[in-house]
Coordinates of N, CA and C in Angstrom, one line a residue:
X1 N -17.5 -97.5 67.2 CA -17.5 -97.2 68.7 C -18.4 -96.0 69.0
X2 N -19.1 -96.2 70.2 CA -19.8 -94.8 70.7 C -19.3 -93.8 70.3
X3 N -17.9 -93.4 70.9 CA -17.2 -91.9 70.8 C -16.9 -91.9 69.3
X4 N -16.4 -92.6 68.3 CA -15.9 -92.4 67.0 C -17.5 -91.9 66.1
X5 N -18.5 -93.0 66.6 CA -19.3 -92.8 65.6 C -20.5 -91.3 66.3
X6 N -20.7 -91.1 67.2 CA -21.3 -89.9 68.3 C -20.2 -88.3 67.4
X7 N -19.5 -88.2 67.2 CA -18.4 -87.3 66.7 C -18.7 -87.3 65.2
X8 N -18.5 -88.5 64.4 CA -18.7 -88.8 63.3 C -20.5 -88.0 63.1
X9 N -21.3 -88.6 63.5 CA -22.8 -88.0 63.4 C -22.6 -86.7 63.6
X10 N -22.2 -86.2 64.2 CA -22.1 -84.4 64.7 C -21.2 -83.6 63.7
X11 N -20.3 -84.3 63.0 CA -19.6 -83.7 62.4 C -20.0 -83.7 60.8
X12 N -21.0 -84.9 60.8 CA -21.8 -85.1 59.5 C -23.0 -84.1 59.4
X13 N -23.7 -83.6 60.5 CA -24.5 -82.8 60.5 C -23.9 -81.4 60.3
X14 N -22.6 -80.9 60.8 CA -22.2 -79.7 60.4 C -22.3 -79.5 59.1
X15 N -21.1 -80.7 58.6 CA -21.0 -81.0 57.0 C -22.6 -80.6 56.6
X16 N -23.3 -81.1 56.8 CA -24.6 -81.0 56.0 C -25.0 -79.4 55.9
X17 N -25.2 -79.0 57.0 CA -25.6 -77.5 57.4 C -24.4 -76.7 56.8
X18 N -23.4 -76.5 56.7 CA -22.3 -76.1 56.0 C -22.6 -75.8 54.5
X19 N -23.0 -77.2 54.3 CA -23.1 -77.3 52.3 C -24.6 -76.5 52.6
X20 N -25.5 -76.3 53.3 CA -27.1 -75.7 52.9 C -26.6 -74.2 52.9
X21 N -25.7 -74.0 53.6 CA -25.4 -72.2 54.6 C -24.6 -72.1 52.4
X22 N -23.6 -73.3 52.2 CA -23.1 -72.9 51.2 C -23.6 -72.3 49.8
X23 N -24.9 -73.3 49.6 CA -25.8 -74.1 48.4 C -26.5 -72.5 48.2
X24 N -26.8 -71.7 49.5 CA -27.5 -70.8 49.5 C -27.1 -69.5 49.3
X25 N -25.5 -69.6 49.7 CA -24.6 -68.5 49.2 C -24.6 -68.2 47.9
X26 N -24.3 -69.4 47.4 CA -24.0 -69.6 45.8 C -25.5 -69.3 45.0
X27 N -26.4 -69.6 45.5 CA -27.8 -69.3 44.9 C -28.2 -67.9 45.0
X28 N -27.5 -67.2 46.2 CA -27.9 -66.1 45.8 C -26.9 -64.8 45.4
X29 N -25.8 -65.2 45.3 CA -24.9 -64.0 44.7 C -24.2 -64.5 43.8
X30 N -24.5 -65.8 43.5 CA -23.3 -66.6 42.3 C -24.0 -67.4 41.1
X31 N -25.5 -66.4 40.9 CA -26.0 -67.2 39.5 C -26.5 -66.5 38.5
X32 N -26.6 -64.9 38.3 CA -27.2 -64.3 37.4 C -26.4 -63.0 37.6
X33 N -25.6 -62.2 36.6 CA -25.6 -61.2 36.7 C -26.9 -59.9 37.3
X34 N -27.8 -60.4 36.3 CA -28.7 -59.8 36.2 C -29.3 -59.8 37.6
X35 N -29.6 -60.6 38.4 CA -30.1 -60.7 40.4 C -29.2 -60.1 40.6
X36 N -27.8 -60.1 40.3 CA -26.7 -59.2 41.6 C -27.0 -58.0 41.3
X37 N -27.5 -57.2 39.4 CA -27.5 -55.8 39.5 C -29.1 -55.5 40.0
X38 N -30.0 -56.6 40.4 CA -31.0 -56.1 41.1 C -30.8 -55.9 42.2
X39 N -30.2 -56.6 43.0 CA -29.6 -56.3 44.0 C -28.8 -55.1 44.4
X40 N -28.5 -54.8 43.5 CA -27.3 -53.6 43.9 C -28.3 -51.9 43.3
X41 N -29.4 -52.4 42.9 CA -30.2 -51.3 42.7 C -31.4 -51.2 43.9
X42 N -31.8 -52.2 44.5 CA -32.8 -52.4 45.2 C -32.3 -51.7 47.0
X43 N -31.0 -52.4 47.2 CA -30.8 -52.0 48.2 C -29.1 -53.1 48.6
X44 N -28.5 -51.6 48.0 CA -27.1 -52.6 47.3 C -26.2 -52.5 49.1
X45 N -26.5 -51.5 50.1 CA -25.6 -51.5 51.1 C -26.5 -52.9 52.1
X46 N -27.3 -53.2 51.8 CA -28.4 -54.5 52.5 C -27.3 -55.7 52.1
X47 N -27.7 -55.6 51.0 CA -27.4 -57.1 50.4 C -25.4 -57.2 50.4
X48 N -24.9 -56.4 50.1 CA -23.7 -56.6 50.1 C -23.3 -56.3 51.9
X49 N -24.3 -56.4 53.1 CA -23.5 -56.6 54.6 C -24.0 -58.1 53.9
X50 N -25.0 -58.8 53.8 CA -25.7 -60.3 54.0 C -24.8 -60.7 53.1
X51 N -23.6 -60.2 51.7 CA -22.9 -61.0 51.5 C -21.8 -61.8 52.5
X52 N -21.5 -60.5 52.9 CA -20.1 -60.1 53.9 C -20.3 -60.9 54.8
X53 N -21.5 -60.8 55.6 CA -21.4 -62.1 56.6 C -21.9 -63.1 56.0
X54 N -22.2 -63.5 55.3 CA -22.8 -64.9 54.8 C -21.1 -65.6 54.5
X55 N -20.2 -65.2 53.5 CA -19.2 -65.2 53.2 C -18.5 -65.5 54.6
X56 N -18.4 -64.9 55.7 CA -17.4 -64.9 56.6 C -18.2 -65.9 57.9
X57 N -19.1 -66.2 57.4 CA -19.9 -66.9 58.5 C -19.7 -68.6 57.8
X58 N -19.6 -68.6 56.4 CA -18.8 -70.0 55.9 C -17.2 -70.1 56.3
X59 N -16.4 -69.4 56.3 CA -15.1 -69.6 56.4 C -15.0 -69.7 57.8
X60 N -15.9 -69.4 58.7 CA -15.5 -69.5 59.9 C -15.5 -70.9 60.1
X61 N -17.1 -71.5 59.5 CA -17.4 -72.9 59.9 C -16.7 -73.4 59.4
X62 N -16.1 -73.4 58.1 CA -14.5 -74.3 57.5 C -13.7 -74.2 58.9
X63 N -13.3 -73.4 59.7 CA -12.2 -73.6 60.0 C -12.4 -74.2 61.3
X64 N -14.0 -74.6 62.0 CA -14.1 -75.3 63.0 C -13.8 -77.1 62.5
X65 N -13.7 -76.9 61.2 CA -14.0 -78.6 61.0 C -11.9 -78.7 61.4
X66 N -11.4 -77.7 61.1 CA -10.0 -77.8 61.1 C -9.1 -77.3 62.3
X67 N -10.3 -77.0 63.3 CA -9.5 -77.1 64.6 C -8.5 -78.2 65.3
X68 N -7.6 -77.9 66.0 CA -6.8 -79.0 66.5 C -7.7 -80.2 67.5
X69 N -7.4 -81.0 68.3 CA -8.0 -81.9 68.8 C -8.2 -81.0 69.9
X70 N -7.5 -80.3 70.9 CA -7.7 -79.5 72.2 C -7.5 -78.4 72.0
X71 N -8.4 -77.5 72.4 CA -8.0 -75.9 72.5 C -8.0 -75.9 73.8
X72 N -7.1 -75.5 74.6 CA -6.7 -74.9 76.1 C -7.0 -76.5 76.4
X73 N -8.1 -76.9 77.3 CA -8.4 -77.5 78.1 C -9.8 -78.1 77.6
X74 N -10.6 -77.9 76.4 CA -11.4 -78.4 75.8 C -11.4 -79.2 75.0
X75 N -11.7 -80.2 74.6 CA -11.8 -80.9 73.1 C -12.9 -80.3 72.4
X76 N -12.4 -80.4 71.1 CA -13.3 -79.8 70.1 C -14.2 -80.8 69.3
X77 N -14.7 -80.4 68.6 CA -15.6 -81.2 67.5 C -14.8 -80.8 66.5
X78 N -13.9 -81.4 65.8 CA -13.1 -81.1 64.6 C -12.5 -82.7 64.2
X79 N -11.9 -82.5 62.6 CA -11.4 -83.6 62.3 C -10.5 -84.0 62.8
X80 N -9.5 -83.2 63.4 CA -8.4 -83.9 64.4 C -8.8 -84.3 65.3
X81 N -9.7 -84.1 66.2 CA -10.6 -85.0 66.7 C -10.8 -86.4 66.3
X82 N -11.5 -86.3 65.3 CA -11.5 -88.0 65.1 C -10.3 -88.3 65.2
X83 N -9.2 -88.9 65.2 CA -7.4 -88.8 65.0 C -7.3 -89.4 66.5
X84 N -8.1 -88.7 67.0 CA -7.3 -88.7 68.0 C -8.6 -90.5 69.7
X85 N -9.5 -90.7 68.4 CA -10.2 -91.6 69.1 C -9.7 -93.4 68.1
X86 N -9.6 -94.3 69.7 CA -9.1 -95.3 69.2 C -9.7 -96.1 67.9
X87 N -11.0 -96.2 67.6 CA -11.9 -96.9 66.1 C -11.3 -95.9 64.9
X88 N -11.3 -94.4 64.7 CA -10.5 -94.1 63.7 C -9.1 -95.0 63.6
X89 N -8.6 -95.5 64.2 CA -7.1 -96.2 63.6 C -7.5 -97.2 62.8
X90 N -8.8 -98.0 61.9 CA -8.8 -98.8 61.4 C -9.2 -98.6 60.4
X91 N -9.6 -96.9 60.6 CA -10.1 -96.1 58.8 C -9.0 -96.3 57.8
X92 N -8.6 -96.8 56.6 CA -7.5 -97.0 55.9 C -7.3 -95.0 55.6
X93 N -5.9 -94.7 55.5 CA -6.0 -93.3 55.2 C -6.3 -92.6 55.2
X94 N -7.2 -92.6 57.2 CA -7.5 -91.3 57.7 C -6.7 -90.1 58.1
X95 N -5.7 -90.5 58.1 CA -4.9 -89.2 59.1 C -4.2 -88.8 57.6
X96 N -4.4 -88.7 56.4 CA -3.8 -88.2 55.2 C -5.0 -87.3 54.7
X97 N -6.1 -88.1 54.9 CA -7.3 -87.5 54.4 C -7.5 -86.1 55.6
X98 N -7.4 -86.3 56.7 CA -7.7 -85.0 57.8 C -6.5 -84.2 57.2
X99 N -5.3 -84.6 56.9 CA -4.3 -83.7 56.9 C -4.4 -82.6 55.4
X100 N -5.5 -83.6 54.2 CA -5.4 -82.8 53.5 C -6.5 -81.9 53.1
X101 N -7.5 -82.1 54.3 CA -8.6 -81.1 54.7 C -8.2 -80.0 55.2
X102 N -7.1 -80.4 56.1 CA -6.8 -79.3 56.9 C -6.0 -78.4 55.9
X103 N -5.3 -78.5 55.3 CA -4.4 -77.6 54.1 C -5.9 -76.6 53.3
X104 N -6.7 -77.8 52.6 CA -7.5 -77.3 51.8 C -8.4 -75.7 52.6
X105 N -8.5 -76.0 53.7 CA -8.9 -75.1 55.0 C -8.0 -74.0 55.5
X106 N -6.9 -74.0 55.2 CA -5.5 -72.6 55.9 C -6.4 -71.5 55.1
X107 N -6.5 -71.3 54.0 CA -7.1 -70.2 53.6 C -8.0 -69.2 54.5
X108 N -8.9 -70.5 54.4 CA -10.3 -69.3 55.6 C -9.7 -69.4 57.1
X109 N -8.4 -70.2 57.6 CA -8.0 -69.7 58.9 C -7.4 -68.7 58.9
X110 N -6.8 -68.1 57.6 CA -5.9 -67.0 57.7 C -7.0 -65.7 57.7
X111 N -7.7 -65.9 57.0 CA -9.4 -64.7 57.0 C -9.5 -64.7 58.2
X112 N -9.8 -65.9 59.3 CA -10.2 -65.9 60.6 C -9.8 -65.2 61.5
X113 N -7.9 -65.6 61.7 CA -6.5 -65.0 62.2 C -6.2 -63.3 62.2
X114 N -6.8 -62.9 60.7 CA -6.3 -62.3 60.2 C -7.5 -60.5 59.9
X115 N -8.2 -61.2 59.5 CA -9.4 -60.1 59.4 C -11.2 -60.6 60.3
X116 N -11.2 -61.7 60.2 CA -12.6 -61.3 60.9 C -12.4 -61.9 62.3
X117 N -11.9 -62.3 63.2 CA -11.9 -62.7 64.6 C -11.0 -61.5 65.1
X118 N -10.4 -61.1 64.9 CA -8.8 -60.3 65.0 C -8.6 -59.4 63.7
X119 N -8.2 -58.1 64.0 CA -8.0 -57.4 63.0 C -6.1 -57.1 63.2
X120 N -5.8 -57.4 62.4 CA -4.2 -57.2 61.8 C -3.7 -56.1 61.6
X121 N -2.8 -55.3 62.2 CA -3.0 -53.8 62.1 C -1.7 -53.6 61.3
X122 N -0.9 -55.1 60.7 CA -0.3 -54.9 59.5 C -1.1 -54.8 58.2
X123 N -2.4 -55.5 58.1 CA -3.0 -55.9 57.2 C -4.2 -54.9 56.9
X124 N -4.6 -54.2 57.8 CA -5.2 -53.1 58.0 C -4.7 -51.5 57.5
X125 N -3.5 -51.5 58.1 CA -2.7 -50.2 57.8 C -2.6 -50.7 55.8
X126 N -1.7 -51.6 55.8 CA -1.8 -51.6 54.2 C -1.9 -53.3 54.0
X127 N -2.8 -53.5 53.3 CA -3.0 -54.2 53.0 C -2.4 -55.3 51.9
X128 N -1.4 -54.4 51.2 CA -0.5 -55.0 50.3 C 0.6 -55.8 51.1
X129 N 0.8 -55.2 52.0 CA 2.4 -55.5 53.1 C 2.0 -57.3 53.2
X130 N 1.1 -57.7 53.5 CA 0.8 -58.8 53.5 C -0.7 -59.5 53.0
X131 N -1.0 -59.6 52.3 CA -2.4 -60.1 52.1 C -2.8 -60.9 52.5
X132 N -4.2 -61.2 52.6 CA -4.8 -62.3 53.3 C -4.6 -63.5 52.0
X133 N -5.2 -64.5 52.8 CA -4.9 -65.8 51.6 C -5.7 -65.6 50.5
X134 N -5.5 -66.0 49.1 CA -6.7 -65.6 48.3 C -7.6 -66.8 48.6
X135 N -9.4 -66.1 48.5 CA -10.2 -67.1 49.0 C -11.0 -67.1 48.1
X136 N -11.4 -67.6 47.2 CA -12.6 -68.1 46.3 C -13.3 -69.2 46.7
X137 N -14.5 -69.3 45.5 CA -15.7 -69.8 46.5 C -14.5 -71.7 45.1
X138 N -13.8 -71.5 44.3 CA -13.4 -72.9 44.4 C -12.7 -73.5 45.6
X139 N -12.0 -72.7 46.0 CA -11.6 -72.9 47.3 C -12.3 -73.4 48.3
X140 N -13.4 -72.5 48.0 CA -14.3 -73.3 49.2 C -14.9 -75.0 48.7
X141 N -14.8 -74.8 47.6 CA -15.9 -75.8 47.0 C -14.5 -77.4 47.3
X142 N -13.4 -76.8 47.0 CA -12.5 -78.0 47.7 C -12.3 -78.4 49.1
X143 N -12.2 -77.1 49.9 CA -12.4 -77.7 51.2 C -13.6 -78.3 51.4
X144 N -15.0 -78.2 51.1 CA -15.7 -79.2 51.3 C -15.7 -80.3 51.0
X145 N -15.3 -80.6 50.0 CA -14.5 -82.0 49.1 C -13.8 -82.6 50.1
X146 N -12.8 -81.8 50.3 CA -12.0 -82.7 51.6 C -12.4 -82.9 52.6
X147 N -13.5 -82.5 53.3 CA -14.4 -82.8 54.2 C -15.3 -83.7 54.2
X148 N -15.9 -83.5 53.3 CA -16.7 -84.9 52.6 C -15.7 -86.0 52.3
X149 N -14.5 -85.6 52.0 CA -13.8 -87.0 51.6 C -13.4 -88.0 53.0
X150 N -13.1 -87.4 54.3 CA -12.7 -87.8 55.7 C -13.9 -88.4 55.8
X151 N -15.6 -87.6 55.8 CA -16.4 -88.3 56.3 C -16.7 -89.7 55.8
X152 N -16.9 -89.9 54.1 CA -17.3 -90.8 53.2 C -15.6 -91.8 54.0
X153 N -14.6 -91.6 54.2 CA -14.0 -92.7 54.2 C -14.5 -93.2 55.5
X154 N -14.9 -92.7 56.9 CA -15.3 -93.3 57.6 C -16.7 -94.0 57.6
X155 N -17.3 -93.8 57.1 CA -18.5 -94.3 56.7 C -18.6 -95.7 55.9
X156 N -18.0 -95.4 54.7 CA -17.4 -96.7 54.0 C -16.5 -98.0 54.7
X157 N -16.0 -97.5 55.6 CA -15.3 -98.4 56.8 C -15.8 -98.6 57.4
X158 N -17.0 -98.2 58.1 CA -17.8 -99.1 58.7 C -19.3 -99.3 58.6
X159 N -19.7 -99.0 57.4 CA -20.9 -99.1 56.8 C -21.1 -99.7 55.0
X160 N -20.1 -99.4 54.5 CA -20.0 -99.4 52.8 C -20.7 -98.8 52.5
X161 N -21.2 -97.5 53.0 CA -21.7 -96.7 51.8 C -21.5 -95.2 51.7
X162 N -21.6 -94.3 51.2 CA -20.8 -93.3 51.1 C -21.8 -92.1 51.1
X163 N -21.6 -90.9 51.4 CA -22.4 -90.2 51.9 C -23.4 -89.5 51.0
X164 N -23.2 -88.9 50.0 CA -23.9 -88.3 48.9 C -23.5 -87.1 48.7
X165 N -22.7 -86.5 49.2 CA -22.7 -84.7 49.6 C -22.7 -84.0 47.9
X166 N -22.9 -84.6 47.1 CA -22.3 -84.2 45.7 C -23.7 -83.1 45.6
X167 N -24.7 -82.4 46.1 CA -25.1 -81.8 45.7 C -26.6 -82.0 46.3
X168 N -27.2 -80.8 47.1 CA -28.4 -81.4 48.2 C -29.6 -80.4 47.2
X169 N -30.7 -80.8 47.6 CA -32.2 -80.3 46.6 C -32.5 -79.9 48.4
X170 N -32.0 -79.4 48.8 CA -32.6 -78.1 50.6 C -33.1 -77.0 49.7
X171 N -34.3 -76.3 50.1 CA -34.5 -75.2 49.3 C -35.0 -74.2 50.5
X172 N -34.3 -73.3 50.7 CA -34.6 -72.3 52.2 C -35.4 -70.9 51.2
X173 N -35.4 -71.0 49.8 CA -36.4 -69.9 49.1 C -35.6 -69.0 48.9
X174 N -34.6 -69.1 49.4 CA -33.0 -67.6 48.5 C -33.3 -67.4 47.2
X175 N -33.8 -68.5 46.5 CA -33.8 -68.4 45.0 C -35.0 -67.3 44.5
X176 N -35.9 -67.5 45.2 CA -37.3 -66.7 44.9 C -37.4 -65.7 45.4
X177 N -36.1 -65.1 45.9 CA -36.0 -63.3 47.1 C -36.4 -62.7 45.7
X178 N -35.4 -62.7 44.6 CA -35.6 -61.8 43.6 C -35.9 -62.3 42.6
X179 N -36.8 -63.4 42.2 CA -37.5 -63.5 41.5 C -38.6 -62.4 41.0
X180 N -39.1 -62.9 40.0 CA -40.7 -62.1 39.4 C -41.4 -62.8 40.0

């Protein structure tokens, strides 16, 4: 249908842009010892803000794929979204597959909730009293999984073929900042 597949396309393009913002994370602070301590000699308060937001600029976008279907009076672009349009009811095991995106996703809502949208003045004062969720980048690497899994089942339902997300050749040049 227009609305299922208009939603679907928009939400495939995040997906996409998501895994490049990710691919690029991981390329540049998650592959050489040796680049991070260049990094941290070259100009270590630079590169460790561009972690910090690179890092909190992915967890944010995880948590738009896991918005509810309405915030106040708007609909969102989120997987409950799909759920909530009549052609998703013929995806076999969509609303299991959204449900277990959204789980894979609490983590970086609680970062969101918790420390970067809103600051927690339990979690601020001591940070032990409650901690944030722990977040690693497997964590992230499953929520995308689950995200990829919601899209490829819709796709396969009404196309048979599945999307590819297993790993994109995007090269934005991260790799060659600290090269020789």
């Amino acid at each position: 249908g227009n609305e299922l597949g208009a939603a679907y396309h928009l939400l495939w393009n995040e997906c996409a842009l998501l895994h490049m913002r990710w691919e690029e994370y991981v390329e540049m602070f998650g592959k050489t010892q040796a680049e991070f301590d260049t990094m941290n000699q070259v100009a270590p308060g630079f590169f460790k803000s561009v972690q910090d937001m690179s890092w909190e600029s992915i967890l944010l976008h995880l948590c738009k794929f896991a918005d509810p279907a309405r915030v106040g009076s708007r609909r969102t672009l989120s997987l409950d979204a799909l759920l909530t349009m009549s052609e998703s009811q013929k995806v076999p095991q969509l609303r299991g597959l959204v449900s277990e995106a959204r789980s894979k996703i609490k983590f970086a809502q609680d970062w969101r909730n918790r420390w970067i949208a809103h600051a927690d003045l339990e979690h601020a004062v001591d940070s032990t009293a409650r901690p944030l969720a722990p977040a690693s980048r497997a964590d992230v690497r499953e929520a995308l999984a689950a995200i990829v899994a919601v899209l490829e089942a819709i796709d396969m339902h009404f196309t048979g073929s599945g999307l590819g997300f297993g790993g994109t050749t995007w090269n934005w040049g991260v790799g060659d900042l600290l090269s020789e």
